[in-house]
């Protein structure tokens, strides 16, 4: 697996509130941008993978995109898995290429959740049976589920709301250096503490954004990257883990599927956490970053709250996290921006927010309320 | 009432067609003790579902039932600042309609 596959192109649309744009137009714009970035013709794309949309789920979306791009790939599939879907696309692309079904895969994600909400289309969104059952207790919404896990972490390890706030502050600082980010005004821990309670212990500034936007990336075999416009970013290791589908079913709530996924990824890549230069970690809520850092082995279980304090996860710190601003401050378009940002960092194209000499990045996606996790290790050299 | 596997006698929740330990479809609905302890909780201040708009703030709980399973419910009859993980709880049933009763939890004196 190590270094056999590479990301050779990325494409990103603007993000934020884009009421005049449909999800289809955003996904197509990102797709075309990724092909241009890679410098490859559309006829070279023989696989298309998309994520299932949350706001307006539709069947066979990968086929629709292919049709509108005017291509007839050998392989198409749509991936559910919420916030794990984007990273899962890359793993699926590598596995499908390895199987011989295709050689160059376009992976596309994005949605118009912000505008769909404004248009009151939320009734058409994807809802699980479990959410229906939890609605009897006013417990259907995601912030409540993740807050249950955060509360348990506070109980077991003394983690504080101010420590969760440090994650929000770091993401916002990085967003301030990213011209494309949705929320760029700096915030302090005090701003976090003064933001309204949503689902105690979570305050408004613990919660991610709701955004419109799309992004795409192109995965191919490492030995086919020679003609591409941009330097390849190699897939050094991948990990995948499924432990539960809803948080109440977790016996622990504080050790998550991230642990198994990361262990697998670090083993296949033959590297250790201290080798990582930059971490782009799925951050639907601040506490998820704290738990992921622990489960990845950047610190001991229970020490995540202390780890994120004092600027350690900010640019210039030991481990810059979410250098684009994350779901908390850049935009929430499903987590694919954590992957495009990893590529940008490893190409050294991140401008003000560039992590100096970044060579190895780790990116995560997760869903199922900490139960489903995908880890990618990406590097700018095959060795 | 809780589902109990006829094959391996494991209690399970949420209800499911098969046991996720021994995979047997055979089960019985047996009376539960109604006792549990608080595993985690959240106090909801902003209703994310319009139906709950008039109810905030309210407490959502994960209860570890004496029989084993974890269950999402609500804590009632307690000041929020008195809530502590690990506290003993007992079930109370609240009628939502003539046909539907919902299990919520109160502090249990031990």
PDB file of N, CA and C in Angstrom, chain A residues 252-297:
ATOM      1  N   UNK A 252     -17.562   2.639  26.279  1.00  0.00           N
ATOM      2  CA  UNK A 252     -16.575   3.532  26.882  1.00  0.00           C
ATOM      3  C   UNK A 252     -16.907   5.012  26.643  1.00  0.00           C
ATOM      4  N   UNK A 253     -17.272   5.381  25.448  1.00  0.00           N
ATOM      5  CA  UNK A 253     -17.552   6.766  25.028  1.00  0.00           C
ATOM      6  C   UNK A 253     -16.310   7.635  24.971  1.00  0.00           C
ATOM      7  N   UNK A 254     -15.191   7.226  25.587  1.00  0.00           N
ATOM      8  CA  UNK A 254     -14.020   8.095  25.602  1.00  0.00           C
ATOM      9  C   UNK A 254     -12.849   7.518  24.809  1.00  0.00           C
ATOM     10  N   UNK A 255     -12.886   6.234  24.508  1.00  0.00           N
ATOM     11  CA  UNK A 255     -11.925   5.646  23.571  1.00  0.00           C
ATOM     12  C   UNK A 255     -12.731   5.252  22.351  1.00  0.00           C
ATOM     13  N   UNK A 256     -12.292   5.681  21.167  1.00  0.00           N
ATOM     14  CA  UNK A 256     -13.166   5.636  19.999  1.00  0.00           C
ATOM     15  C   UNK A 256     -12.546   4.819  18.866  1.00  0.00           C
ATOM     16  N   UNK A 257     -13.293   4.733  17.789  1.00  0.00           N
ATOM     17  CA  UNK A 257     -12.814   4.018  16.600  1.00  0.00           C
ATOM     18  C   UNK A 257     -11.537   4.646  16.035  1.00  0.00           C
ATOM     19  N   UNK A 258     -11.236   5.870  16.431  1.00  0.00           N
ATOM     20  CA  UNK A 258     -10.013   6.530  15.954  1.00  0.00           C
ATOM     21  C   UNK A 258      -8.773   5.726  16.319  1.00  0.00           C
ATOM     22  N   UNK A 259      -8.814   5.054  17.455  1.00  0.00           N
ATOM     23  CA  UNK A 259      -7.627   4.337  17.912  1.00  0.00           C
ATOM     24  C   UNK A 259      -7.255   3.211  16.945  1.00  0.00           C
ATOM     25  N   UNK A 260      -8.244   2.395  16.587  1.00  0.00           N
ATOM     26  CA  UNK A 260      -7.969   1.281  15.686  1.00  0.00           C
ATOM     27  C   UNK A 260      -7.571   1.746  14.301  1.00  0.00           C
ATOM     28  N   UNK A 261      -8.236   2.774  13.804  1.00  0.00           N
ATOM     29  CA  UNK A 261      -7.932   3.284  12.464  1.00  0.00           C
ATOM     30  C   UNK A 261      -6.511   3.836  12.418  1.00  0.00           C
ATOM     31  N   UNK A 262      -6.144   4.590  13.446  1.00  0.00           N
ATOM     32  CA  UNK A 262      -4.811   5.205  13.465  1.00  0.00           C
ATOM     33  C   UNK A 262      -3.722   4.144  13.578  1.00  0.00           C
ATOM     34  N   UNK A 263      -3.956   3.157  14.422  1.00  0.00           N
ATOM     35  CA  UNK A 263      -2.953   2.104  14.609  1.00  0.00           C
ATOM     36  C   UNK A 263      -2.637   1.440  13.265  1.00  0.00           C
ATOM     37  N   UNK A 264      -3.720   1.137  12.523  1.00  0.00           N
ATOM     38  CA  UNK A 264      -3.568   0.496  11.214  1.00  0.00           C
ATOM     39  C   UNK A 264      -2.820   1.418  10.241  1.00  0.00           C
ATOM     40  N   UNK A 265      -3.178   2.694  10.247  1.00  0.00           N
ATOM     41  CA  UNK A 265      -2.556   3.644   9.311  1.00  0.00           C
ATOM     42  C   UNK A 265      -1.069   3.823   9.619  1.00  0.00           C
ATOM     43  N   UNK A 266      -0.732   3.995  10.892  1.00  0.00           N
ATOM     44  CA  UNK A 266       0.680   4.189  11.250  1.00  0.00           C
ATOM     45  C   UNK A 266       1.491   2.931  10.952  1.00  0.00           C
ATOM     46  N   UNK A 267       0.887   1.768  11.165  1.00  0.00           N
ATOM     47  CA  UNK A 267       1.601   0.523  10.870  1.00  0.00           C
ATOM     48  C   UNK A 267       1.869   0.362   9.377  1.00  0.00           C
ATOM     49  N   UNK A 268       0.843   0.618   8.547  1.00  0.00           N
ATOM     50  CA  UNK A 268       1.056   0.435   7.103  1.00  0.00           C
ATOM     51  C   UNK A 268       2.056   1.456   6.575  1.00  0.00           C
ATOM     52  N   UNK A 269       2.070   2.648   7.163  1.00  0.00           N
ATOM     53  CA  UNK A 269       3.006   3.675   6.691  1.00  0.00           C
ATOM     54  C   UNK A 269       4.405   3.479   7.271  1.00  0.00           C
ATOM     55  N   UNK A 270       4.499   2.737   8.351  1.00  0.00           N
ATOM     56  CA  UNK A 270       5.796   2.550   8.997  1.00  0.00           C
ATOM     57  C   UNK A 270       6.320   3.819   9.640  1.00  0.00           C
ATOM     58  N   UNK A 271       5.396   4.635  10.166  1.00  0.00           N
ATOM     59  CA  UNK A 271       5.799   5.866  10.860  1.00  0.00           C
ATOM     60  C   UNK A 271       5.123   5.908  12.224  1.00  0.00           C
ATOM     61  N   UNK A 272       5.519   6.875  13.047  1.00  0.00           N
ATOM     62  CA  UNK A 272       4.933   7.040  14.380  1.00  0.00           C
ATOM     63  C   UNK A 272       4.387   8.464  14.496  1.00  0.00           C
ATOM     64  N   UNK A 273       3.494   8.701  15.473  1.00  0.00           N
ATOM     65  CA  UNK A 273       2.886  10.033  15.580  1.00  0.00           C
ATOM     66  C   UNK A 273       3.903  11.174  15.604  1.00  0.00           C
ATOM     67  N   UNK A 274       5.045  10.977  16.238  1.00  0.00           N
ATOM     68  CA  UNK A 274       6.006  12.088  16.332  1.00  0.00           C
ATOM     69  C   UNK A 274       6.624  12.436  14.970  1.00  0.00           C
ATOM     70  N   UNK A 275       6.420  11.595  13.947  1.00  0.00           N
ATOM     71  CA  UNK A 275       6.892  11.921  12.597  1.00  0.00           C
ATOM     72  C   UNK A 275       5.969  12.913  11.878  1.00  0.00           C
ATOM     73  N   UNK A 276       4.758  13.098  12.393  1.00  0.00           N
ATOM     74  CA  UNK A 276       3.736  13.884  11.694  1.00  0.00           C
ATOM     75  C   UNK A 276       4.020  15.386  11.843  1.00  0.00           C
ATOM     76  N   UNK A 277       3.958  16.109  10.730  1.00  0.00           N
ATOM     77  CA  UNK A 277       4.214  17.555  10.746  1.00  0.00           C
ATOM     78  C   UNK A 277       2.941  18.375  10.905  1.00  0.00           C
ATOM     79  N   UNK A 278       1.828  17.861  10.385  1.00  0.00           N
ATOM     80  CA  UNK A 278       0.579  18.621  10.430  1.00  0.00           C
ATOM     81  C   UNK A 278      -0.586  17.636  10.475  1.00  0.00           C
ATOM     82  N   UNK A 279      -1.611  17.980  11.286  1.00  0.00           N
ATOM     83  CA  UNK A 279      -2.759  17.074  11.470  1.00  0.00           C
ATOM     84  C   UNK A 279      -4.039  17.806  11.086  1.00  0.00           C
ATOM     85  N   UNK A 280      -4.789  17.212  10.165  1.00  0.00           N
ATOM     86  CA  UNK A 280      -6.077  17.791   9.760  1.00  0.00           C
ATOM     87  C   UNK A 280      -7.150  16.829  10.258  1.00  0.00           C
ATOM     88  N   UNK A 281      -7.724  17.150  11.433  1.00  0.00           N
ATOM     89  CA  UNK A 281      -8.577  16.202  12.158  1.00  0.00           C
ATOM     90  C   UNK A 281     -10.037  16.634  12.130  1.00  0.00           C
ATOM     91  N   UNK A 282     -10.881  15.708  11.753  1.00  0.00           N
ATOM     92  CA  UNK A 282     -12.316  15.961  11.637  1.00  0.00           C
ATOM     93  C   UNK A 282     -12.837  16.548  12.947  1.00  0.00           C
ATOM     94  N   UNK A 283     -13.472  17.690  12.863  1.00  0.00           N
ATOM     95  CA  UNK A 283     -13.813  18.471  14.055  1.00  0.00           C
ATOM     96  C   UNK A 283     -15.248  18.967  14.020  1.00  0.00           C
ATOM     97  N   UNK A 284     -16.189  18.037  13.918  1.00  0.00           N
ATOM     98  CA  UNK A 284     -17.598  18.444  13.954  1.00  0.00           C
ATOM     99  C   UNK A 284     -17.906  19.148  15.274  1.00  0.00           C
ATOM    100  N   UNK A 285     -17.190  18.753  16.339  1.00  0.00           N
ATOM    101  CA  UNK A 285     -17.257  19.439  17.625  1.00  0.00           C
ATOM    102  C   UNK A 285     -15.847  19.460  18.202  1.00  0.00           C
ATOM    103  N   UNK A 286     -15.557  20.474  19.008  1.00  0.00           N
ATOM    104  CA  UNK A 286     -14.195  20.641  19.541  1.00  0.00           C
ATOM    105  C   UNK A 286     -13.685  19.383  20.234  1.00  0.00           C
ATOM    106  N   UNK A 287     -14.554  18.752  21.036  1.00  0.00           N
ATOM    107  CA  UNK A 287     -14.118  17.617  21.855  1.00  0.00           C
ATOM    108  C   UNK A 287     -13.626  16.456  21.000  1.00  0.00           C
ATOM    109  N   UNK A 288     -14.116  16.375  19.759  1.00  0.00           N
ATOM    110  CA  UNK A 288     -13.707  15.276  18.883  1.00  0.00           C
ATOM    111  C   UNK A 288     -12.203  15.363  18.599  1.00  0.00           C
ATOM    112  N   UNK A 289     -11.680  16.577  18.481  1.00  0.00           N
ATOM    113  CA  UNK A 289     -10.247  16.760  18.236  1.00  0.00           C
ATOM    114  C   UNK A 289      -9.446  16.267  19.442  1.00  0.00           C
ATOM    115  N   UNK A 290      -9.930  16.600  20.640  1.00  0.00           N
ATOM    116  CA  UNK A 290      -9.242  16.185  21.871  1.00  0.00           C
ATOM    117  C   UNK A 290      -9.143  14.657  21.932  1.00  0.00           C
ATOM    118  N   UNK A 291     -10.262  13.990  21.680  1.00  0.00           N
ATOM    119  CA  UNK A 291     -10.297  12.528  21.765  1.00  0.00           C
ATOM    120  C   UNK A 291      -9.458  11.904  20.642  1.00  0.00           C
ATOM    121  N   UNK A 292      -9.517  12.488  19.450  1.00  0.00           N
ATOM    122  CA  UNK A 292      -8.762  11.939  18.321  1.00  0.00           C
ATOM    123  C   UNK A 292      -7.260  12.037  18.573  1.00  0.00           C
ATOM    124  N   UNK A 293      -6.801  13.170  19.109  1.00  0.00           N
ATOM    125  CA  UNK A 293      -5.374  13.326  19.411  1.00  0.00           C
ATOM    126  C   UNK A 293      -4.907  12.236  20.378  1.00  0.00           C
ATOM    127  N   UNK A 294      -5.750  11.915  21.363  1.00  0.00           N
ATOM    128  CA  UNK A 294      -5.405  10.845  22.314  1.00  0.00           C
ATOM    129  C   UNK A 294      -5.383   9.491  21.616  1.00  0.00           C
ATOM    130  N   UNK A 295      -6.450   9.201  20.880  1.00  0.00           N
ATOM    131  CA  UNK A 295      -6.562   7.877  20.256  1.00  0.00           C
ATOM    132  C   UNK A 295      -5.489   7.665  19.184  1.00  0.00           C
ATOM    133  N   UNK A 296      -4.991   8.769  18.596  1.00  0.00           N
ATOM    134  CA  UNK A 296      -3.922   8.651  17.602  1.00  0.00           C
ATOM    135  C   UNK A 296      -2.554   8.455  18.254  1.00  0.00           C
ATOM    136  N   UNK A 297      -2.484   8.706  19.548  1.00  0.00           N
ATOM    137  CA  UNK A 297      -1.207   8.512  20.240  1.00  0.00           C
ATOM    138  C   UNK A 297      -0.330   9.749  20.288  1.00  0.00           C
TER     139      UNK A 297
END
